[in-house]
PDB file of C-alpha atoms in Angstrom:
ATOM      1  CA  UNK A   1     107.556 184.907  83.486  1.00 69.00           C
ATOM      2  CA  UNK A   2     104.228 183.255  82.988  1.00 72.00           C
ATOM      3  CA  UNK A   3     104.115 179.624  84.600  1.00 69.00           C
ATOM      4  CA  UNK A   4     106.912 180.059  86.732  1.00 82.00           C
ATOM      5  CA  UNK A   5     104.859 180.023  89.878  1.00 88.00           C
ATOM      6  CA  UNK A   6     104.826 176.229  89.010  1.00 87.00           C
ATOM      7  CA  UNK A   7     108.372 176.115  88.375  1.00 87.00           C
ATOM      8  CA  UNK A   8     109.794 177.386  91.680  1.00 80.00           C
ATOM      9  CA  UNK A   9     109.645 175.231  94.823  1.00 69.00           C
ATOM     10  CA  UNK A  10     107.195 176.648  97.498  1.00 65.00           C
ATOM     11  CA  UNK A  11     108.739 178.523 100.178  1.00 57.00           C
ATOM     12  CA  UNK A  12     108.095 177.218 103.810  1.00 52.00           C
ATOM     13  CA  UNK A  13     105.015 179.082 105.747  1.00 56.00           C
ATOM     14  CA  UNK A  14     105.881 181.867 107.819  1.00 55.00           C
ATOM     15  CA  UNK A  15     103.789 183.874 110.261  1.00 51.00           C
ATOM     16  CA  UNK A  16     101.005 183.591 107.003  1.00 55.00           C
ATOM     17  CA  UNK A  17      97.963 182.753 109.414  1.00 59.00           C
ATOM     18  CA  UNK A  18      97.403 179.443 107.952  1.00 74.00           C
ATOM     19  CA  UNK A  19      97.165 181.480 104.715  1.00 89.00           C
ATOM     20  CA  UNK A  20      97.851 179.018 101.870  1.00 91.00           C
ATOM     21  CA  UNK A  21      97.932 178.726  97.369  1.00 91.00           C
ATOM     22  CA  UNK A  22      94.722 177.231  97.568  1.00 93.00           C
ATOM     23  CA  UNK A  23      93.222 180.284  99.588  1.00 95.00           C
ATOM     24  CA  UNK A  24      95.158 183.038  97.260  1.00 96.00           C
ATOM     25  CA  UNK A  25      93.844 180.962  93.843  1.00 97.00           C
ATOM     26  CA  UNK A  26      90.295 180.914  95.135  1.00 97.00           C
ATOM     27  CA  UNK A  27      90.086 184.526  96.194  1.00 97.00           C
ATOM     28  CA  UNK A  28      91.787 185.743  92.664  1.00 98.00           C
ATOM     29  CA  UNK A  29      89.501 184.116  90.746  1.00 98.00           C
ATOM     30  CA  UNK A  30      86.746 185.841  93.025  1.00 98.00           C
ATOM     31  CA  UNK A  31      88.560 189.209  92.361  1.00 97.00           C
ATOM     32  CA  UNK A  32      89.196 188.798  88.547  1.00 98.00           C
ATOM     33  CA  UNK A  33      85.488 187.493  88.304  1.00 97.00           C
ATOM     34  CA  UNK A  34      84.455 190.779  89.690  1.00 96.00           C
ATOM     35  CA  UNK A  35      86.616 193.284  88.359  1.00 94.00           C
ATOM     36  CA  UNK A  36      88.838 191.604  85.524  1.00 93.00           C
ATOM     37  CA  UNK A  37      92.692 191.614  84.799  1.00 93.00           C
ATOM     38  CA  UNK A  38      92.938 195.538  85.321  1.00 94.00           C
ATOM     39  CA  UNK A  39      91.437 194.951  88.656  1.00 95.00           C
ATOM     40  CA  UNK A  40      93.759 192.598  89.775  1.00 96.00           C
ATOM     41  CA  UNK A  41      96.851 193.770  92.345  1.00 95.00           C
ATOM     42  CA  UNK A  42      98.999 192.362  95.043  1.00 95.00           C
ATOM     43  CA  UNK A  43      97.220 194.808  97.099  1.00 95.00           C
ATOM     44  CA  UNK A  44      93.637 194.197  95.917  1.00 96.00           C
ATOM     45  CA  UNK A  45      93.680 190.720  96.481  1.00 96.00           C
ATOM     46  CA  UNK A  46      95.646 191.250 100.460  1.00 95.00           C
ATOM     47  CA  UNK A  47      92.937 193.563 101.308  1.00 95.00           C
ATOM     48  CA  UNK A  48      90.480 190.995 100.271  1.00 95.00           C
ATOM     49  CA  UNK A  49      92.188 188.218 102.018  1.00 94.00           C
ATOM     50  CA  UNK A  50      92.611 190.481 105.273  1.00 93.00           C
ATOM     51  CA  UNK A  51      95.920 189.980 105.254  1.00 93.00           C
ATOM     52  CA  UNK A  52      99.112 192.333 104.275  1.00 91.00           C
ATOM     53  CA  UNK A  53     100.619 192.459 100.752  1.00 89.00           C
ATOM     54  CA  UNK A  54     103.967 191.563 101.984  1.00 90.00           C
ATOM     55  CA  UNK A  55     102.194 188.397 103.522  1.00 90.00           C
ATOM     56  CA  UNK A  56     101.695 187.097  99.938  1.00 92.00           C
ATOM     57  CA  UNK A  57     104.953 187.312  98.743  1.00 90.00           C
ATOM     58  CA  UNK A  58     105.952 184.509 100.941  1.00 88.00           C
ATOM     59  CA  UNK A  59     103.240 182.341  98.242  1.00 90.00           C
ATOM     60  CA  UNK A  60     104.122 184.103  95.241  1.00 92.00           C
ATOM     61  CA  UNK A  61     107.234 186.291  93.632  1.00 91.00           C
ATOM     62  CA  UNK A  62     104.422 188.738  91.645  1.00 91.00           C
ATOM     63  CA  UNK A  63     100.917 189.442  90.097  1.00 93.00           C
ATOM     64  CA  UNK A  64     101.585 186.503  87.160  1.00 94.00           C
ATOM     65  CA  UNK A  65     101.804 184.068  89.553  1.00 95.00           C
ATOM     66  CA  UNK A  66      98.307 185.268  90.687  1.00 96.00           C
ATOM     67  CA  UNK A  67      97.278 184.444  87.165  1.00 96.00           C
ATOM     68  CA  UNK A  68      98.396 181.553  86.864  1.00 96.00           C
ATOM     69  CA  UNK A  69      97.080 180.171  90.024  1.00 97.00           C
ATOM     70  CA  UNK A  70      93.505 181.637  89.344  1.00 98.00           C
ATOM     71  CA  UNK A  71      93.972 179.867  86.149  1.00 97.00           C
ATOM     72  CA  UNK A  72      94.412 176.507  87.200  1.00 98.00           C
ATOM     73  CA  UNK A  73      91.815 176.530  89.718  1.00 98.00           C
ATOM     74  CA  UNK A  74      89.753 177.238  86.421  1.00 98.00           C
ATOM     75  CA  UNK A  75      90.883 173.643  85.108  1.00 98.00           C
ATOM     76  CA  UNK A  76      89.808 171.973  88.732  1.00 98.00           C
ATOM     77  CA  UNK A  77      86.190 172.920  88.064  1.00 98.00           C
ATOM     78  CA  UNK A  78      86.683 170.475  84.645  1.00 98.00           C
ATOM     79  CA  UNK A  79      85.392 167.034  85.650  1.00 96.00           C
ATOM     80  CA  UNK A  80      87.788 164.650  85.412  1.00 95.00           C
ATOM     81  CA  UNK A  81      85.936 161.019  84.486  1.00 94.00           C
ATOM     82  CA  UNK A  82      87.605 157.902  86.785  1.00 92.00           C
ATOM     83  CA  UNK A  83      88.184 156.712  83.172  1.00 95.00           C
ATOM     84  CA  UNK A  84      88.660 156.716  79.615  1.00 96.00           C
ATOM     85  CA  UNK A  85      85.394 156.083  77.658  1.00 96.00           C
ATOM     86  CA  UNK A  86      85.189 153.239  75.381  1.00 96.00           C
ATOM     87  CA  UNK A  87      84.555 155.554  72.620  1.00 96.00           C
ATOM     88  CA  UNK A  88      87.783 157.854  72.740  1.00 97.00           C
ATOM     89  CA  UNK A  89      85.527 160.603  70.663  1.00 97.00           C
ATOM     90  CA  UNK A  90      83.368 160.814  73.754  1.00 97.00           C
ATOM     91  CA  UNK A  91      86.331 161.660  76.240  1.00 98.00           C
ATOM     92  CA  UNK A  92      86.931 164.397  73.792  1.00 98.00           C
ATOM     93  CA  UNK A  93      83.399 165.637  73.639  1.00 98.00           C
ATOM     94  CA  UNK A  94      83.616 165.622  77.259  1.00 98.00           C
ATOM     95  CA  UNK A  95      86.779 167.977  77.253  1.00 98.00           C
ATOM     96  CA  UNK A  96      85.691 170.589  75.170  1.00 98.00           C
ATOM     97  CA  UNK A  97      82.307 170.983  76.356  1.00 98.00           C
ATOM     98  CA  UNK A  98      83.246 170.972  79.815  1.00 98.00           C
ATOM     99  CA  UNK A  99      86.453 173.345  79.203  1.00 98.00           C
ATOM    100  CA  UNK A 100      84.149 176.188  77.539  1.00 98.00           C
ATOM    101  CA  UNK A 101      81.401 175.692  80.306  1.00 98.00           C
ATOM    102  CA  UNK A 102      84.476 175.989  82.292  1.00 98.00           C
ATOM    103  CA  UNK A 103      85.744 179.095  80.658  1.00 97.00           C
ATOM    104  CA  UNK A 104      82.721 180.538  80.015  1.00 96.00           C
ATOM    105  CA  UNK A 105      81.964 181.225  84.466  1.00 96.00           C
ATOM    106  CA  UNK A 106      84.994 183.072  84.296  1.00 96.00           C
ATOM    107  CA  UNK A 107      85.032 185.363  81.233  1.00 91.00           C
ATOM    108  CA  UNK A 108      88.533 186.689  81.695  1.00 94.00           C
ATOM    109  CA  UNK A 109      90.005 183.041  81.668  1.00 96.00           C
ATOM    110  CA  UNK A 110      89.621 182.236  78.089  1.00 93.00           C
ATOM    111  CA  UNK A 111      92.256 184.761  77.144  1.00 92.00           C
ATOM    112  CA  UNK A 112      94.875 183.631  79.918  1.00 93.00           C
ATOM    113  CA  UNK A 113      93.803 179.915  78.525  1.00 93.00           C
ATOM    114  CA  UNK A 114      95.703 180.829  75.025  1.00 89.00           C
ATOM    115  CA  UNK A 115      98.302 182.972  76.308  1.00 90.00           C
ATOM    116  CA  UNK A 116      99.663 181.054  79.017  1.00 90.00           C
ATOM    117  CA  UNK A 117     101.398 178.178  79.924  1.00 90.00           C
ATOM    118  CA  UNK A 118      99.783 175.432  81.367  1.00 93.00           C
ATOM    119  CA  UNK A 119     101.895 173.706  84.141  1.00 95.00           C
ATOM    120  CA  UNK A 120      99.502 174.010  86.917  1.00 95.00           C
ATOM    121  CA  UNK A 121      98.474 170.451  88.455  1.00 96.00           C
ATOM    122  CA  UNK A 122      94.794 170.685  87.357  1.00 97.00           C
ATOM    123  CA  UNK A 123      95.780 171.900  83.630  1.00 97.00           C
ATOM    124  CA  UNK A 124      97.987 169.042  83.182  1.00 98.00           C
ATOM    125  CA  UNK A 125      95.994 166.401  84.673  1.00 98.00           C
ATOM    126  CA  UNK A 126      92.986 167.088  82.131  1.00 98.00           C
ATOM    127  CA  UNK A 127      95.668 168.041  79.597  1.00 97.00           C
ATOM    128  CA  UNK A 128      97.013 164.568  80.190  1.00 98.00           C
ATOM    129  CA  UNK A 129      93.579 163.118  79.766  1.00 98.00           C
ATOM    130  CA  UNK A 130      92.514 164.271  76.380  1.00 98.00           C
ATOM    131  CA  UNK A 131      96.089 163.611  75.045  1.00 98.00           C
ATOM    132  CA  UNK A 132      95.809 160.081  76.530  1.00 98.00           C
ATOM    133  CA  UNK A 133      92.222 159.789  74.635  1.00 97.00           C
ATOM    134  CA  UNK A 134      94.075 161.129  71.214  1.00 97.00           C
ATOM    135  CA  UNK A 135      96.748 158.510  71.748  1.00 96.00           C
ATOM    136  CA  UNK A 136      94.161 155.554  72.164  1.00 95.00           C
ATOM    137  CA  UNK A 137      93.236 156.626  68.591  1.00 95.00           C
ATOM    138  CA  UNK A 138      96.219 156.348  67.136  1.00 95.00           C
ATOM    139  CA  UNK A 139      97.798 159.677  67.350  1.00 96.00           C
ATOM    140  CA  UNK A 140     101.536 160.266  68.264  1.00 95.00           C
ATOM    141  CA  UNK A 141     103.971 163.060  67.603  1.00 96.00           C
ATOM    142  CA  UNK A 142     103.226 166.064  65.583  1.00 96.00           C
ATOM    143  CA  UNK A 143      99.328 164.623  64.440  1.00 95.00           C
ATOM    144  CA  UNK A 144      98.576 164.303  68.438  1.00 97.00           C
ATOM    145  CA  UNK A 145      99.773 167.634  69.292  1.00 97.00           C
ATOM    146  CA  UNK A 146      98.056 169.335  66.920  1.00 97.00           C
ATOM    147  CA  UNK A 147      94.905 167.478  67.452  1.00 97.00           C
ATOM    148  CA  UNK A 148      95.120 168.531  70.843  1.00 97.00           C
ATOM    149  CA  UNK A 149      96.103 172.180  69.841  1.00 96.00           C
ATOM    150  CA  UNK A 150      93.141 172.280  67.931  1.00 97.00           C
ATOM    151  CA  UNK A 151      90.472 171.410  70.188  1.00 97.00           C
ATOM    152  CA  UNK A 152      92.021 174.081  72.955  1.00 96.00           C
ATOM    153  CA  UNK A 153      91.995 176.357  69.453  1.00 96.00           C
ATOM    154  CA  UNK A 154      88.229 175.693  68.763  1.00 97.00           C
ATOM    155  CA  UNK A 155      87.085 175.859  72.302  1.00 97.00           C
ATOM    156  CA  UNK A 156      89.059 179.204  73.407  1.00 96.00           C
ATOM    157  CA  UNK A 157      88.061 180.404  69.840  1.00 94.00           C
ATOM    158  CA  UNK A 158      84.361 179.708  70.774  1.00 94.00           C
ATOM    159  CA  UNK A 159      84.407 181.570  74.137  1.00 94.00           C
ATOM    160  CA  UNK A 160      86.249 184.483  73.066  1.00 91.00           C
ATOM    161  CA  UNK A 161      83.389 185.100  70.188  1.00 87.00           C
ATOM    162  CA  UNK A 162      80.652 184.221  72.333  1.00 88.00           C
ATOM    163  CA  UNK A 163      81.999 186.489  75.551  1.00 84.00           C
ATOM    164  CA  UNK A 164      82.507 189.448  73.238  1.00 81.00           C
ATOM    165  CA  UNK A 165      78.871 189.651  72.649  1.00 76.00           C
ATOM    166  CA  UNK A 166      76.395 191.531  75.382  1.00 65.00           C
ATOM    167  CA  UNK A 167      73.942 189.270  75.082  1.00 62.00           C
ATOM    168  CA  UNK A 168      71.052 191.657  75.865  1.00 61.00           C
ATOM    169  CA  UNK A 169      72.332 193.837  72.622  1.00 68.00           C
ATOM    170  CA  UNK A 170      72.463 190.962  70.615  1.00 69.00           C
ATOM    171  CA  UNK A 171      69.413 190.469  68.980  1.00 70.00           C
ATOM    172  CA  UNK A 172      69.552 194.443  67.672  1.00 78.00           C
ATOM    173  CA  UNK A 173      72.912 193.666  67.036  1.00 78.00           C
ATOM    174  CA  UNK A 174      72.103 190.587  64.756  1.00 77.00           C
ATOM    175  CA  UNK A 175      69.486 193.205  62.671  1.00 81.00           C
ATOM    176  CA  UNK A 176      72.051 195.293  62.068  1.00 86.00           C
ATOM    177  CA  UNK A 177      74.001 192.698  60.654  1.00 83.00           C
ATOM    178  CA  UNK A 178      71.288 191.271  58.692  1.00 83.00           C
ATOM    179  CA  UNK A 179      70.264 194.619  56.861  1.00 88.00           C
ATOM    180  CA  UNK A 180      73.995 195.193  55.823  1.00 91.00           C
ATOM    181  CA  UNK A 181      74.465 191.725  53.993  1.00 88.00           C
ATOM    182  CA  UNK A 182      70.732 191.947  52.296  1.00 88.00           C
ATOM    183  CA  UNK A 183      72.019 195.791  51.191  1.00 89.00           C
ATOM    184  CA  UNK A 184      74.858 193.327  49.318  1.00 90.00           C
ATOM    185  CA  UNK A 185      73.455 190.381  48.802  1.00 87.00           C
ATOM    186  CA  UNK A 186      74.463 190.800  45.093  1.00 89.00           C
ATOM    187  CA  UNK A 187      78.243 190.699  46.277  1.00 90.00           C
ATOM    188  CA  UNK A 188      77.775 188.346  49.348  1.00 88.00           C
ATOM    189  CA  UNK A 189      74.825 186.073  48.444  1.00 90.00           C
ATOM    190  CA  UNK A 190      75.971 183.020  50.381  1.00 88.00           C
ATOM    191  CA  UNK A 191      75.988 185.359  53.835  1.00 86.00           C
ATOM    192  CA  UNK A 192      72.676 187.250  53.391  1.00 84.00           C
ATOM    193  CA  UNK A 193      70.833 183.713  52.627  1.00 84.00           C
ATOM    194  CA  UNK A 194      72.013 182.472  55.861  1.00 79.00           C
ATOM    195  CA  UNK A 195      69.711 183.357  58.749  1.00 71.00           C
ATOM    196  CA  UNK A 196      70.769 182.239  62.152  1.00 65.00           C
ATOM    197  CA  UNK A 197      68.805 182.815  65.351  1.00 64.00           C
ATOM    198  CA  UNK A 198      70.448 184.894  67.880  1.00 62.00           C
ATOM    199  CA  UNK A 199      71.235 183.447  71.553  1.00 64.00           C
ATOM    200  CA  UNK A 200      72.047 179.817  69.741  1.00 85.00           C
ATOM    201  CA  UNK A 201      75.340 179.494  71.220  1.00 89.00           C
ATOM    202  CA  UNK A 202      74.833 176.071  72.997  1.00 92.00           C
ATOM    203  CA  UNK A 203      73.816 174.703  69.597  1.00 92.00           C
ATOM    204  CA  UNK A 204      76.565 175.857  67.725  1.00 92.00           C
ATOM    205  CA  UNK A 205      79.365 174.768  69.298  1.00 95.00           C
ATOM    206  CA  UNK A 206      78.231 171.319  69.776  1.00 96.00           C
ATOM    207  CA  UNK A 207      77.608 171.653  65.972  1.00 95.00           C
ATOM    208  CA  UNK A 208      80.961 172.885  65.502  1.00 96.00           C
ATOM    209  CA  UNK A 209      82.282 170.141  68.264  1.00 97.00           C
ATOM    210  CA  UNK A 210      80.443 167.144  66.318  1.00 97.00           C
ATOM    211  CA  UNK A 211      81.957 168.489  63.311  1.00 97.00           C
ATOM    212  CA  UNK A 212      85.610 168.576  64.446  1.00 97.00           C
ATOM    213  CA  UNK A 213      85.599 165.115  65.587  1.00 97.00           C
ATOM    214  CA  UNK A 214      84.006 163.570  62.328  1.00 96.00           C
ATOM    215  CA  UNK A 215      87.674 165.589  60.651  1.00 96.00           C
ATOM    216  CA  UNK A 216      89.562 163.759  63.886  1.00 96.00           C
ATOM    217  CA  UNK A 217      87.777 160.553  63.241  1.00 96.00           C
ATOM    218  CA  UNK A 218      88.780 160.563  59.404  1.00 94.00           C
ATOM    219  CA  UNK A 219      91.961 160.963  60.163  1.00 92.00           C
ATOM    220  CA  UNK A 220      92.577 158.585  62.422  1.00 91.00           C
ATOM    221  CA  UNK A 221      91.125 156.397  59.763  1.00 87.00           C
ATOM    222  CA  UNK A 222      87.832 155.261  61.633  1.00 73.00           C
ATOM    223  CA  UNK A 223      86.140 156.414  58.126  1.00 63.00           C
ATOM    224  CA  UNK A 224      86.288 157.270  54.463  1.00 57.00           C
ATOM    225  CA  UNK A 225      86.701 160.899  53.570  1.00 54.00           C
ATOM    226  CA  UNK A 226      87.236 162.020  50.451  1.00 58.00           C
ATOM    227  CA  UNK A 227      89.883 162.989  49.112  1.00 58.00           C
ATOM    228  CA  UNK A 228      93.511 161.613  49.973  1.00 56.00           C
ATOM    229  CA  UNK A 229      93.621 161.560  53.373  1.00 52.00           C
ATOM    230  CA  UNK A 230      97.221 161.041  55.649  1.00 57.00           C
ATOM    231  CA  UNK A 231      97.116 158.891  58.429  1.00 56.00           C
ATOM    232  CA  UNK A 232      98.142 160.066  62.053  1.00 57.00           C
ATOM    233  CA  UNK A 233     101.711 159.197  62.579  1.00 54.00           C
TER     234      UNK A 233
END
């Protein structure tokens, strides 16, 4: 069951050699940087620990549990300001660029990030953060939790589509792409007439980031937007 490495009470050390969560997290996360999910075993990671497989299971009940942990020691590398900014939209800026810089190190991560539940220490405490930043804005109930859905949306959204490209194929990639919209530019005219420059990917999420938080912004009722427009409630 994903998460429920969080959910069970940790067993008491025995004859581990001072072997300890923190240890297991940090050498999973080498190993699935490295190799991926499909390289990822019980036995894998106890060979590169130095220590037997049956040693682990006195830290964890199964492979998931390796995920989990290797995922939350993902979330520690997220700084965590001493405070909330005066300007809520700036703790949320914060987040998200610091979640897919985050992500981003550790390729495999970003799918775990949307699959997973996140009950780890580290994932709640930032988790905690940005939904304490939503509620200084106003939000509560259903409008903060999808607010907050949203941004982990966007950002995972943003790695996955950024990861999936090899960036030294991009640029012939991007050709490609280019000469198949001209050769229907009749049908698609909107998508040939935009040009964008390969290897942007910096700019375009904080585009995209700047962007979301204007909509968050409007509908916390900090401006006008057109339109009818619901307040957060």
């Amino acid at each position: 069951m994903p998460g429920a490495v969080w959910l069970r009470e940790r067993p008491p050390r025995r004859g581990d050699r001072g072997l300890t969560r923190g240890a297991i997290a940090t050498e999973t996360v080498r190993l699935l940087d490295r190799a991926g999910p499909a390289g990822l075993s019980m036995r894998a990671l106890a060979d590169a620990l130095g220590v037997h497989a049956t040693t682990l299971y006195w830290h964890v009940a199964a492979r998931d549990d390796l995920l989990d942990l290797a995922l939350d020691a993902v979330f520690a590398e997220i700084p965590l300001p001493a405070a909330h900014a005066d300007d809520w939209g700036d703790d949320v800026r914060h987040f998200m660029t610091a979640l897919r810089h985050a992500l981003l190190r550790h390729p495999w991560s970003g799918a775990l990030a949307g699959s997973r539940p996140l009950l780890g220490p580290e994932a709640l405490a930032r988790s905690e953060f940005v939904y304490a930043a939503l509620s200084g804005a106003g939000f509560s109930g259903n409008a903060l939790a999808a607010s907050a859905a949203a941004i982990s949306n966007l950002v995972i959204g943003s790695v996955a589509a950024e990861s999936a490209w090899h960036h030294d194929a991009e640029a012939t990639a991007r050709v490609a792409m280019h000469q198949h919209l001209e050769q229907r530019a009749e049908r698609y005219p909107t998508l040939a007439g935009l040009q964008l420059e390969g290897g942007r990917w910096d700019e375009l999420f904080a585009d995209a980031a700047e962007t979301f938080l204007l909509g968050l912004r409007c509908r916390a009722g900090e401006i006008t937007a057109p339109g009818p427009r619901a307040a957060p409630r």
